[in-house]
Amino acid sequence: MSRILKKILGSLLTAKESDELISAFDQVGNIIIVKIPDSLLPKKKLIGETLLEQVKSAKSVFYQSSSVEGEFRTRDLEIIAGDDKTETEYKESGCRFIVDVRKAFFSPRLSSERMRISELVNDGEVIVNMFGGIGMFSIIAAKKKKCTIYNIDINPDAAKFCQKNIAINKLAGNVISIHGDVSDVIRNELESKSDRTLMLLPEKSDEFLNLAILTAKNNGIIHYYSHIHADKKSDAAKLSEQHYLEVAPVKSTILGSKIVRPVGPRFYQTVVDIKIKQ
Ligand SMILES: C[S@@+](CC[C@H](N)C(=O)[O-])C[C@H]1O[C@@H](n2cnc3c(N)ncnc32)[C@H](O)[C@@H]1O
């Protein structure tokens, strides 16, 4: 895709400008989302119309005018070409998802991590997905293995879309969408219940670590995500292990760690897989 786009945009932009644009381009179903550097904003409509014309499966092009932010981790989107419609259908790993890219967090860039987690899950596990969003990780895992997953999210739209996605993937009873603050939900109903806990809010993993431990069974596994600064990319995963061990309040065995994706210059989203002893 990026080679084709580069060719398309080549007539409008310099090689450096089109490289910048392409690294900030996502397609979700029939929606294209593009981040545009300030220097190119005067050309945003032209960029939108060109993308819409050339990417045949696209119906809308949105310019992402803010970073992912706020409690719900959503972003501001401005229509620059096509239909002003932010709801679409997206397919991944044999599952279907109804997504609204304005109302709830969604990233196609986490697909490899979703696949990795789904391959680690064992039949019969109880899983707590603490910041579950519209249910991407939960549904892909539950489609693979017979498990029970509590998908918790504080954003009412995310919980509503998760409910729809459970229905269209025929996973009622396997994935349970819970709308609420994870602190209340775990304290009220999910203490010591989880074989595997996902912490997909990397900015706040330290703040919520005690809660992840509270929901975990003895010998439970926690997937602890964080954002790590590393001058050398090859150091990022080890640095995230060291950071976890500095903040961990319980005896923990590190099972592995890796970079999930780059999130800025010399910044990486990482995951550390941990088995905890209560
Ligand atoms: C980075 S998104 C991850 C969503 C999902 N796991 C995914 O990968 O698609 C983090 C999610 O945490 C939710 N969130 C933030 N604070 C929360 C809290 N205290 N309790 C429950 N959910 C929360 C946000 O609404 C958002 O949907």
PDB file of C-alpha atoms and ligand atoms in Angstrom:
ATOM      1  CA  MET A   1       0.000   0.000   0.000  1.00  0.00           C
ATOM      2  CA  SER A   2       2.687   2.544   0.948  1.00  0.00           C
ATOM      3  CA  ARG A   3       4.492   2.176  -2.413  1.00  0.00           C
ATOM      4  CA  ILE A   4       1.260   2.856  -4.317  1.00  0.00           C
ATOM      5  CA  LEU A   5       0.430   5.819  -2.105  1.00  0.00           C
ATOM      6  CA  LYS A   6       3.874   7.254  -2.541  1.00  0.00           C
ATOM      7  CA  LYS A   7       3.417   7.113  -6.296  1.00  0.00           C
ATOM      8  CA  ILE A   8      -0.033   8.724  -6.072  1.00  0.00           C
ATOM      9  CA  LEU A   9       1.120  11.515  -3.788  1.00  0.00           C
ATOM     10  CA  GLY A  10       4.348  12.004  -5.720  1.00  0.00           C
ATOM     11  CA  SER A  11       2.647  14.453  -8.087  1.00  0.00           C
ATOM     12  CA  LEU A  12       1.414  16.633  -5.190  1.00  0.00           C
ATOM     13  CA  LEU A  13       4.219  16.462  -2.641  1.00  0.00           C
ATOM     14  CA  THR A  14       7.976  16.190  -2.316  1.00  0.00           C
ATOM     15  CA  ALA A  15       9.425  12.726  -1.519  1.00  0.00           C
ATOM     16  CA  LYS A  16      10.041  13.780   2.123  1.00  0.00           C
ATOM     17  CA  GLU A  17       6.476  15.100   2.492  1.00  0.00           C
ATOM     18  CA  SER A  18       4.887  11.939   1.105  1.00  0.00           C
ATOM     19  CA  ASP A  19       7.074   9.722   3.378  1.00  0.00           C
ATOM     20  CA  GLU A  20       5.858  11.693   6.421  1.00  0.00           C
ATOM     21  CA  LEU A  21       2.259  11.347   5.352  1.00  0.00           C
ATOM     22  CA  ILE A  22       2.418   7.641   4.598  1.00  0.00           C
ATOM     23  CA  SER A  23       3.864   6.706   7.985  1.00  0.00           C
ATOM     24  CA  ALA A  24       0.834   8.454   9.518  1.00  0.00           C
ATOM     25  CA  PHE A  25      -1.810   6.745   7.376  1.00  0.00           C
ATOM     26  CA  ASP A  26      -4.278   4.092   8.594  1.00  0.00           C
ATOM     27  CA  GLN A  27      -7.164   2.419   6.801  1.00  0.00           C
ATOM     28  CA  VAL A  28      -9.971   1.027   8.977  1.00  0.00           C
ATOM     29  CA  GLY A  29     -12.713  -0.611   6.909  1.00  0.00           C
ATOM     30  CA  ASN A  30     -13.779   2.038   4.409  1.00  0.00           C
ATOM     31  CA  ILE A  31     -12.258   4.920   6.404  1.00  0.00           C
ATOM     32  CA  ILE A  32      -8.813   6.461   5.902  1.00  0.00           C
ATOM     33  CA  ILE A  33      -7.278   8.398   8.796  1.00  0.00           C
ATOM     34  CA  VAL A  34      -4.251  10.528   8.060  1.00  0.00           C
ATOM     35  CA  LYS A  35      -2.076  12.761  10.226  1.00  0.00           C
ATOM     36  CA  ILE A  36      -0.900  15.764   8.252  1.00  0.00           C
ATOM     37  CA  PRO A  37       2.128  17.836   9.270  1.00  0.00           C
ATOM     38  CA  ASP A  38       1.420  21.575   9.760  1.00  0.00           C
ATOM     39  CA  SER A  39       3.453  22.449   6.664  1.00  0.00           C
ATOM     40  CA  LEU A  40       1.020  20.416   4.505  1.00  0.00           C
ATOM     41  CA  LEU A  41      -2.259  21.587   6.063  1.00  0.00           C
ATOM     42  CA  PRO A  42      -2.975  24.036   3.225  1.00  0.00           C
ATOM     43  CA  LYS A  43      -3.036  20.975   0.927  1.00  0.00           C
ATOM     44  CA  LYS A  44      -5.254  18.830   3.185  1.00  0.00           C
ATOM     45  CA  LYS A  45      -8.364  18.844   0.936  1.00  0.00           C
ATOM     46  CA  LEU A  46      -6.268  17.943  -2.098  1.00  0.00           C
ATOM     47  CA  ILE A  47      -4.579  15.134  -0.158  1.00  0.00           C
ATOM     48  CA  GLY A  48      -7.998  13.847   0.991  1.00  0.00           C
ATOM     49  CA  GLU A  49      -9.531  13.936  -2.477  1.00  0.00           C
ATOM     50  CA  THR A  50      -6.506  12.227  -4.036  1.00  0.00           C
ATOM     51  CA  LEU A  51      -6.555   9.435  -1.447  1.00  0.00           C
ATOM     52  CA  LEU A  52     -10.307   8.946  -1.853  1.00  0.00           C
ATOM     53  CA  GLU A  53     -10.011   8.749  -5.616  1.00  0.00           C
ATOM     54  CA  GLN A  54      -7.113   6.288  -5.580  1.00  0.00           C
ATOM     55  CA  VAL A  55      -7.970   3.959  -2.682  1.00  0.00           C
ATOM     56  CA  LYS A  56     -11.001   2.272  -4.192  1.00  0.00           C
ATOM     57  CA  SER A  57     -12.246   0.675  -0.973  1.00  0.00           C
ATOM     58  CA  ALA A  58     -12.318   4.037   0.876  1.00  0.00           C
ATOM     59  CA  LYS A  59     -15.495   6.087   1.336  1.00  0.00           C
ATOM     60  CA  SER A  60     -14.136   8.746   3.733  1.00  0.00           C
ATOM     61  CA  VAL A  61     -10.841  10.438   4.497  1.00  0.00           C
ATOM     62  CA  PHE A  62     -10.352  12.049   7.914  1.00  0.00           C
ATOM     63  CA  TYR A  63      -7.535  14.288   9.068  1.00  0.00           C
ATOM     64  CA  GLN A  64      -6.534  13.414  12.658  1.00  0.00           C
ATOM     65  CA  SER A  65      -6.197  16.833  14.248  1.00  0.00           C
ATOM     66  CA  SER A  66      -5.294  15.783  17.803  1.00  0.00           C
ATOM     67  CA  SER A  67      -3.333  12.977  19.396  1.00  0.00           C
ATOM     68  CA  VAL A  68      -5.165  10.117  21.125  1.00  0.00           C
ATOM     69  CA  GLU A  69      -6.095  11.752  24.429  1.00  0.00           C
ATOM     70  CA  GLY A  70      -8.359  12.018  27.456  1.00  0.00           C
ATOM     71  CA  GLU A  71      -9.774   9.319  29.672  1.00  0.00           C
ATOM     72  CA  PHE A  72     -11.415   7.551  26.717  1.00  0.00           C
ATOM     73  CA  ARG A  73      -8.236   7.729  24.567  1.00  0.00           C
ATOM     74  CA  THR A  74     -10.115   9.179  21.599  1.00  0.00           C
ATOM     75  CA  ARG A  75      -8.980  11.675  18.939  1.00  0.00           C
ATOM     76  CA  ASP A  76     -10.369  14.621  16.976  1.00  0.00           C
ATOM     77  CA  LEU A  77     -11.144  13.820  13.364  1.00  0.00           C
ATOM     78  CA  GLU A  78     -11.998  16.304  10.622  1.00  0.00           C
ATOM     79  CA  ILE A  79     -13.557  15.120   7.366  1.00  0.00           C
ATOM     80  CA  ILE A  80     -11.436  16.164   4.356  1.00  0.00           C
ATOM     81  CA  ALA A  81     -13.049  14.023   1.626  1.00  0.00           C
ATOM     82  CA  GLY A  82     -16.074  11.728   1.178  1.00  0.00           C
ATOM     83  CA  ASP A  83     -18.811  10.860   3.690  1.00  0.00           C
ATOM     84  CA  ASP A  84     -18.623  12.291   7.209  1.00  0.00           C
ATOM     85  CA  LYS A  85     -19.319   8.868   8.723  1.00  0.00           C
ATOM     86  CA  THR A  86     -17.008   7.472  11.408  1.00  0.00           C
ATOM     87  CA  GLU A  87     -18.649   4.071  11.874  1.00  0.00           C
ATOM     88  CA  THR A  88     -17.396   1.197   9.734  1.00  0.00           C
ATOM     89  CA  GLU A  89     -16.853  -2.553   9.704  1.00  0.00           C
ATOM     90  CA  TYR A  90     -13.340  -3.911  10.148  1.00  0.00           C
ATOM     91  CA  LYS A  91     -12.181  -7.540   9.829  1.00  0.00           C
ATOM     92  CA  GLU A  92      -9.248  -9.147  11.621  1.00  0.00           C
ATOM     93  CA  SER A  93      -8.289 -12.763  12.389  1.00  0.00           C
ATOM     94  CA  GLY A  94     -11.604 -14.105  11.104  1.00  0.00           C
ATOM     95  CA  CYS A  95     -13.621 -11.774  13.372  1.00  0.00           C
ATOM     96  CA  ARG A  96     -15.839  -8.823  12.429  1.00  0.00           C
ATOM     97  CA  PHE A  97     -15.907  -5.552  14.315  1.00  0.00           C
ATOM     98  CA  ILE A  98     -18.206  -2.551  14.196  1.00  0.00           C
ATOM     99  CA  VAL A  99     -15.941   0.353  14.984  1.00  0.00           C
ATOM    100  CA  ASP A 100     -16.539   4.078  15.444  1.00  0.00           C
ATOM    101  CA  VAL A 101     -13.144   5.699  15.053  1.00  0.00           C
ATOM    102  CA  ARG A 102     -14.350   8.970  16.640  1.00  0.00           C
ATOM    103  CA  LYS A 103     -16.269   7.626  19.646  1.00  0.00           C
ATOM    104  CA  ALA A 104     -13.897   4.930  20.960  1.00  0.00           C
ATOM    105  CA  PHE A 105     -10.216   3.977  20.815  1.00  0.00           C
ATOM    106  CA  PHE A 106      -9.227   1.777  17.921  1.00  0.00           C
ATOM    107  CA  SER A 107      -5.842   0.965  16.366  1.00  0.00           C
ATOM    108  CA  PRO A 108      -5.188  -1.390  13.447  1.00  0.00           C
ATOM    109  CA  ARG A 109      -1.509  -1.217  14.458  1.00  0.00           C
ATOM    110  CA  LEU A 110      -2.007  -3.603  17.403  1.00  0.00           C
ATOM    111  CA  SER A 111      -3.052  -6.567  15.243  1.00  0.00           C
ATOM    112  CA  SER A 112       0.205  -8.544  15.757  1.00  0.00           C
ATOM    113  CA  GLU A 113      -0.081  -8.129  19.525  1.00  0.00           C
ATOM    114  CA  ARG A 114      -3.726  -9.236  19.421  1.00  0.00           C
ATOM    115  CA  MET A 115      -2.646 -12.354  17.527  1.00  0.00           C
ATOM    116  CA  ARG A 116       0.201 -13.034  19.998  1.00  0.00           C
ATOM    117  CA  ILE A 117      -2.104 -12.792  23.025  1.00  0.00           C
ATOM    118  CA  SER A 118      -4.751 -15.008  21.395  1.00  0.00           C
ATOM    119  CA  GLU A 119      -2.094 -17.676  20.854  1.00  0.00           C
ATOM    120  CA  LEU A 120      -1.049 -17.627  24.533  1.00  0.00           C
ATOM    121  CA  VAL A 121      -4.575 -18.191  25.880  1.00  0.00           C
ATOM    122  CA  ASN A 122      -5.472 -21.702  27.111  1.00  0.00           C
ATOM    123  CA  ASP A 123      -8.878 -23.378  27.116  1.00  0.00           C
ATOM    124  CA  GLY A 124     -10.841 -22.688  30.308  1.00  0.00           C
ATOM    125  CA  GLU A 125      -9.014 -19.498  31.297  1.00  0.00           C
ATOM    126  CA  VAL A 126     -10.749 -16.573  32.978  1.00  0.00           C
ATOM    127  CA  ILE A 127      -9.339 -13.334  31.559  1.00  0.00           C
ATOM    128  CA  VAL A 128      -9.779  -9.767  32.772  1.00  0.00           C
ATOM    129  CA  ASN A 129      -9.236  -7.201  30.010  1.00  0.00           C
ATOM    130  CA  MET A 130      -9.008  -4.103  32.244  1.00  0.00           C
ATOM    131  CA  PHE A 131      -9.161  -1.472  29.487  1.00  0.00           C
ATOM    132  CA  GLY A 132     -10.959  -3.540  26.888  1.00  0.00           C
ATOM    133  CA  GLY A 133     -12.321  -0.881  24.504  1.00  0.00           C
ATOM    134  CA  ILE A 134     -14.606  -2.239  21.797  1.00  0.00           C
ATOM    135  CA  GLY A 135     -13.421  -5.786  22.530  1.00  0.00           C
ATOM    136  CA  MET A 136     -10.702  -6.362  19.920  1.00  0.00           C
ATOM    137  CA  PHE A 137      -8.289  -8.382  22.094  1.00  0.00           C
ATOM    138  CA  SER A 138     -11.110 -10.168  23.913  1.00  0.00           C
ATOM    139  CA  ILE A 139     -13.056 -11.274  20.839  1.00  0.00           C
ATOM    140  CA  ILE A 140     -10.025 -12.460  18.867  1.00  0.00           C
ATOM    141  CA  ALA A 141      -8.828 -14.522  21.866  1.00  0.00           C
ATOM    142  CA  ALA A 142     -12.293 -15.940  22.623  1.00  0.00           C
ATOM    143  CA  LYS A 143     -12.748 -16.963  18.977  1.00  0.00           C
ATOM    144  CA  LYS A 144      -9.607 -19.129  19.276  1.00  0.00           C
ATOM    145  CA  LYS A 145     -10.023 -20.702  22.725  1.00  0.00           C
ATOM    146  CA  LYS A 146     -12.964 -21.599  24.952  1.00  0.00           C
ATOM    147  CA  CYS A 147     -12.430 -19.042  27.696  1.00  0.00           C
ATOM    148  CA  THR A 148     -14.343 -16.390  29.668  1.00  0.00           C
ATOM    149  CA  ILE A 149     -13.232 -12.785  29.192  1.00  0.00           C
ATOM    150  CA  TYR A 150     -14.445  -9.753  31.148  1.00  0.00           C
ATOM    151  CA  ASN A 151     -14.004  -6.746  28.841  1.00  0.00           C
ATOM    152  CA  ILE A 152     -14.187  -3.630  31.034  1.00  0.00           C
ATOM    153  CA  ASP A 153     -14.296  -0.052  29.746  1.00  0.00           C
ATOM    154  CA  ILE A 154     -15.272   3.307  31.243  1.00  0.00           C
ATOM    155  CA  ASN A 155     -16.332   4.737  27.849  1.00  0.00           C
ATOM    156  CA  PRO A 156     -20.057   3.908  27.382  1.00  0.00           C
ATOM    157  CA  ASP A 157     -19.663   3.904  23.574  1.00  0.00           C
ATOM    158  CA  ALA A 158     -16.764   1.440  23.756  1.00  0.00           C
ATOM    159  CA  ALA A 159     -18.838  -0.894  25.963  1.00  0.00           C
ATOM    160  CA  LYS A 160     -21.818  -0.587  23.597  1.00  0.00           C
ATOM    161  CA  PHE A 161     -19.721  -1.427  20.519  1.00  0.00           C
ATOM    162  CA  CYS A 162     -18.142  -4.325  22.427  1.00  0.00           C
ATOM    163  CA  GLN A 163     -21.644  -5.658  23.117  1.00  0.00           C
ATOM    164  CA  LYS A 164     -22.479  -5.455  19.375  1.00  0.00           C
ATOM    165  CA  ASN A 165     -19.195  -7.128  18.433  1.00  0.00           C
ATOM    166  CA  ILE A 166     -19.816  -9.975  20.887  1.00  0.00           C
ATOM    167  CA  ALA A 167     -23.193 -10.538  19.201  1.00  0.00           C
ATOM    168  CA  ILE A 168     -21.976 -10.474  15.581  1.00  0.00           C
ATOM    169  CA  ASN A 169     -19.133 -12.882  16.429  1.00  0.00           C
ATOM    170  CA  LYS A 170     -21.524 -15.192  18.345  1.00  0.00           C
ATOM    171  CA  LEU A 171     -19.516 -15.040  21.575  1.00  0.00           C
ATOM    172  CA  ALA A 172     -22.280 -14.257  24.082  1.00  0.00           C
ATOM    173  CA  GLY A 173     -21.316 -15.776  27.430  1.00  0.00           C
ATOM    174  CA  ASN A 174     -17.638 -16.076  26.448  1.00  0.00           C
ATOM    175  CA  VAL A 175     -16.947 -12.347  26.316  1.00  0.00           C
ATOM    176  CA  ILE A 176     -18.781 -10.165  28.838  1.00  0.00           C
ATOM    177  CA  SER A 177     -18.839  -6.399  28.187  1.00  0.00           C
ATOM    178  CA  ILE A 178     -18.831  -4.392  31.419  1.00  0.00           C
ATOM    179  CA  HIS A 179     -19.243  -0.615  31.352  1.00  0.00           C
ATOM    180  CA  GLY A 180     -17.580   1.031  34.331  1.00  0.00           C
ATOM    181  CA  ASP A 181     -14.450   2.192  36.079  1.00  0.00           C
ATOM    182  CA  VAL A 182     -12.163  -0.825  36.324  1.00  0.00           C
ATOM    183  CA  SER A 183     -11.347   0.070  39.956  1.00  0.00           C
ATOM    184  CA  ASP A 184     -14.999  -0.368  40.984  1.00  0.00           C
ATOM    185  CA  VAL A 185     -15.641  -3.381  38.769  1.00  0.00           C
ATOM    186  CA  ILE A 186     -12.662  -5.353  40.067  1.00  0.00           C
ATOM    187  CA  ARG A 187     -13.247  -4.440  43.729  1.00  0.00           C
ATOM    188  CA  ASN A 188     -16.968  -5.275  43.490  1.00  0.00           C
ATOM    189  CA  GLU A 189     -16.924  -8.464  41.455  1.00  0.00           C
ATOM    190  CA  LEU A 190     -13.576  -9.666  40.128  1.00  0.00           C
ATOM    191  CA  GLU A 191     -11.138 -10.107  43.042  1.00  0.00           C
ATOM    192  CA  SER A 192      -8.803 -13.141  42.649  1.00  0.00           C
ATOM    193  CA  LYS A 193     -10.653 -14.344  39.551  1.00  0.00           C
ATOM    194  CA  SER A 194      -8.210 -13.880  36.687  1.00  0.00           C
ATOM    195  CA  ASP A 195      -5.800 -16.373  35.117  1.00  0.00           C
ATOM    196  CA  ARG A 196      -4.653 -13.704  32.675  1.00  0.00           C
ATOM    197  CA  THR A 197      -4.980  -9.922  32.955  1.00  0.00           C
ATOM    198  CA  LEU A 198      -4.474  -7.391  30.170  1.00  0.00           C
ATOM    199  CA  MET A 199      -3.407  -3.816  30.986  1.00  0.00           C
ATOM    200  CA  LEU A 200      -3.789  -1.996  27.676  1.00  0.00           C
ATOM    201  CA  LEU A 201      -3.535   1.529  29.032  1.00  0.00           C
ATOM    202  CA  PRO A 202       0.255   1.872  28.863  1.00  0.00           C
ATOM    203  CA  GLU A 203       0.363   5.430  30.229  1.00  0.00           C
ATOM    204  CA  LYS A 204      -1.231   4.309  33.507  1.00  0.00           C
ATOM    205  CA  SER A 205       0.072   0.793  34.089  1.00  0.00           C
ATOM    206  CA  ASP A 206       1.900   1.749  37.278  1.00  0.00           C
ATOM    207  CA  GLU A 207      -1.187   3.457  38.707  1.00  0.00           C
ATOM    208  CA  PHE A 208      -3.341   0.350  38.048  1.00  0.00           C
ATOM    209  CA  LEU A 209      -0.798  -2.379  38.858  1.00  0.00           C
ATOM    210  CA  ASN A 210      -2.155  -3.046  42.377  1.00  0.00           C
ATOM    211  CA  LEU A 211      -5.599  -3.493  40.855  1.00  0.00           C
ATOM    212  CA  ALA A 212      -4.271  -5.951  38.259  1.00  0.00           C
ATOM    213  CA  ILE A 213      -2.703  -7.910  41.126  1.00  0.00           C
ATOM    214  CA  LEU A 214      -6.003  -7.792  43.051  1.00  0.00           C
ATOM    215  CA  THR A 215      -7.912  -9.412  40.174  1.00  0.00           C
ATOM    216  CA  ALA A 216      -5.195 -12.043  39.529  1.00  0.00           C
ATOM    217  CA  LYS A 217      -5.230 -15.561  40.990  1.00  0.00           C
ATOM    218  CA  ASN A 218      -2.031 -16.885  42.554  1.00  0.00           C
ATOM    219  CA  ASN A 219       0.283 -17.735  39.620  1.00  0.00           C
ATOM    220  CA  GLY A 220      -1.870 -15.552  37.366  1.00  0.00           C
ATOM    221  CA  ILE A 221      -0.317 -13.907  34.336  1.00  0.00           C
ATOM    222  CA  ILE A 222      -0.313 -10.151  33.782  1.00  0.00           C
ATOM    223  CA  HIS A 223       0.478  -8.505  30.445  1.00  0.00           C
ATOM    224  CA  TYR A 224       1.926  -5.194  31.588  1.00  0.00           C
ATOM    225  CA  TYR A 225       2.138  -2.578  28.792  1.00  0.00           C
ATOM    226  CA  SER A 226       4.154   0.612  29.105  1.00  0.00           C
ATOM    227  CA  HIS A 227       5.723   3.434  27.140  1.00  0.00           C
ATOM    228  CA  ILE A 228       9.498   3.350  27.461  1.00  0.00           C
ATOM    229  CA  HIS A 229      12.158   5.787  26.354  1.00  0.00           C
ATOM    230  CA  ALA A 230      15.218   4.066  24.882  1.00  0.00           C
ATOM    231  CA  ASP A 231      18.122   5.606  22.974  1.00  0.00           C
ATOM    232  CA  LYS A 232      18.740   2.206  21.393  1.00  0.00           C
ATOM    233  CA  LYS A 233      15.678   0.323  20.146  1.00  0.00           C
ATOM    234  CA  SER A 234      17.275  -2.993  21.147  1.00  0.00           C
ATOM    235  CA  ASP A 235      17.309  -1.857  24.826  1.00  0.00           C
ATOM    236  CA  ALA A 236      13.595  -0.986  25.072  1.00  0.00           C
ATOM    237  CA  ALA A 237      12.237  -4.398  26.100  1.00  0.00           C
ATOM    238  CA  LYS A 238      14.918  -4.961  28.799  1.00  0.00           C
ATOM    239  CA  LEU A 239      14.353  -1.421  30.127  1.00  0.00           C
ATOM    240  CA  SER A 240      10.635  -2.144  30.474  1.00  0.00           C
ATOM    241  CA  GLU A 241      11.430  -5.332  32.455  1.00  0.00           C
ATOM    242  CA  GLN A 242      13.712  -3.320  34.753  1.00  0.00           C
ATOM    243  CA  HIS A 243      11.023  -0.684  35.214  1.00  0.00           C
ATOM    244  CA  TYR A 244       8.426  -3.347  36.069  1.00  0.00           C
ATOM    245  CA  LEU A 245      10.745  -4.948  38.652  1.00  0.00           C
ATOM    246  CA  GLU A 246      11.335  -1.534  40.265  1.00  0.00           C
ATOM    247  CA  VAL A 247       7.598  -0.904  40.745  1.00  0.00           C
ATOM    248  CA  ALA A 248       6.326  -4.465  41.336  1.00  0.00           C
ATOM    249  CA  PRO A 249       4.855  -4.859  44.824  1.00  0.00           C
ATOM    250  CA  VAL A 250       4.744  -8.705  44.691  1.00  0.00           C
ATOM    251  CA  LYS A 251       7.100 -11.550  43.827  1.00  0.00           C
ATOM    252  CA  SER A 252       7.079 -11.820  40.045  1.00  0.00           C
ATOM    253  CA  THR A 253       8.621 -14.046  37.414  1.00  0.00           C
ATOM    254  CA  ILE A 254       9.250 -12.370  34.081  1.00  0.00           C
ATOM    255  CA  LEU A 255       8.155 -14.693  31.293  1.00  0.00           C
ATOM    256  CA  GLY A 256       9.209 -12.402  28.440  1.00  0.00           C
ATOM    257  CA  SER A 257       9.092  -8.903  27.047  1.00  0.00           C
ATOM    258  CA  LYS A 258       8.995  -7.202  23.659  1.00  0.00           C
ATOM    259  CA  ILE A 259       8.388  -4.018  21.744  1.00  0.00           C
ATOM    260  CA  VAL A 260       4.766  -3.787  20.594  1.00  0.00           C
ATOM    261  CA  ARG A 261       5.224  -0.709  18.367  1.00  0.00           C
ATOM    262  CA  PRO A 262       7.133   2.552  18.173  1.00  0.00           C
ATOM    263  CA  VAL A 263       5.082   5.481  19.537  1.00  0.00           C
ATOM    264  CA  GLY A 264       7.447   8.439  18.983  1.00  0.00           C
ATOM    265  CA  PRO A 265      11.102   9.295  18.463  1.00  0.00           C
ATOM    266  CA  ARG A 266      13.006   6.923  20.802  1.00  0.00           C
ATOM    267  CA  PHE A 267       9.727   5.933  22.531  1.00  0.00           C
ATOM    268  CA  TYR A 268       8.247   2.438  22.355  1.00  0.00           C
ATOM    269  CA  GLN A 269       5.123   0.700  23.559  1.00  0.00           C
ATOM    270  CA  THR A 270       6.397  -2.454  25.231  1.00  0.00           C
ATOM    271  CA  VAL A 271       4.842  -5.432  26.949  1.00  0.00           C
ATOM    272  CA  VAL A 272       6.217  -7.481  29.833  1.00  0.00           C
ATOM    273  CA  ASP A 273       4.568 -10.857  30.494  1.00  0.00           C
ATOM    274  CA  ILE A 274       4.688 -11.667  34.200  1.00  0.00           C
ATOM    275  CA  LYS A 275       3.616 -14.528  36.447  1.00  0.00           C
ATOM    276  CA  ILE A 276       2.873 -13.272  39.942  1.00  0.00           C
ATOM    277  CA  LYS A 277       3.039 -15.004  43.337  1.00  0.00           C
ATOM    278  CA  GLN A 278       0.464 -13.638  45.800  1.00  0.00           C
TER     279      GLN A 278
HETATM  280  C1  LIG B   1      -5.614   2.532  24.848  1.00  0.00           C
HETATM  281  S1  LIG B   1      -7.334   2.136  24.935  1.00  0.00           S
HETATM  282  C2  LIG B   1      -7.257   0.364  24.683  1.00  0.00           C
HETATM  283  C3  LIG B   1      -8.563  -0.233  24.214  1.00  0.00           C
HETATM  284  C4  LIG B   1      -8.491  -1.676  23.764  1.00  0.00           C
HETATM  285  N1  LIG B   1      -7.793  -2.522  24.723  1.00  0.00           N
HETATM  286  C5  LIG B   1      -7.862  -1.815  22.398  1.00  0.00           C
HETATM  287  O1  LIG B   1      -6.664  -2.127  22.320  1.00  0.00           O
HETATM  288  O2  LIG B   1      -8.560  -1.599  21.402  1.00  0.00           O
HETATM  289  C6  LIG B   1      -7.632   2.282  26.665  1.00  0.00           C
HETATM  290  C7  LIG B   1      -9.091   2.155  27.073  1.00  0.00           C
HETATM  291  O3  LIG B   1      -9.156   2.268  28.495  1.00  0.00           O
HETATM  292  C8  LIG B   1     -10.379   2.881  28.831  1.00  0.00           C
HETATM  293  N2  LIG B   1     -10.244   3.385  30.229  1.00  0.00           N
HETATM  294  C9  LIG B   1      -9.523   4.447  30.673  1.00  0.00           C
HETATM  295  N3  LIG B   1      -9.616   4.555  32.014  1.00  0.00           N
HETATM  296  C10 LIG B   1     -10.393   3.520  32.433  1.00  0.00           C
HETATM  297  C11 LIG B   1     -10.843   3.094  33.707  1.00  0.00           C
HETATM  298  N4  LIG B   1     -10.513   3.738  34.839  1.00  0.00           N
HETATM  299  N5  LIG B   1     -11.634   1.999  33.778  1.00  0.00           N
HETATM  300  C12 LIG B   1     -11.975   1.325  32.640  1.00  0.00           C
HETATM  301  N6  LIG B   1     -11.582   1.692  31.401  1.00  0.00           N
HETATM  302  C13 LIG B   1     -10.799   2.775  31.299  1.00  0.00           C
HETATM  303  C14 LIG B   1     -10.586   3.946  27.762  1.00  0.00           C
HETATM  304  O4  LIG B   1     -11.941   4.324  27.629  1.00  0.00           O
HETATM  305  C15 LIG B   1     -10.028   3.228  26.508  1.00  0.00           C
HETATM  306  O5  LIG B   1     -11.049   2.608  25.765  1.00  0.00           O
END
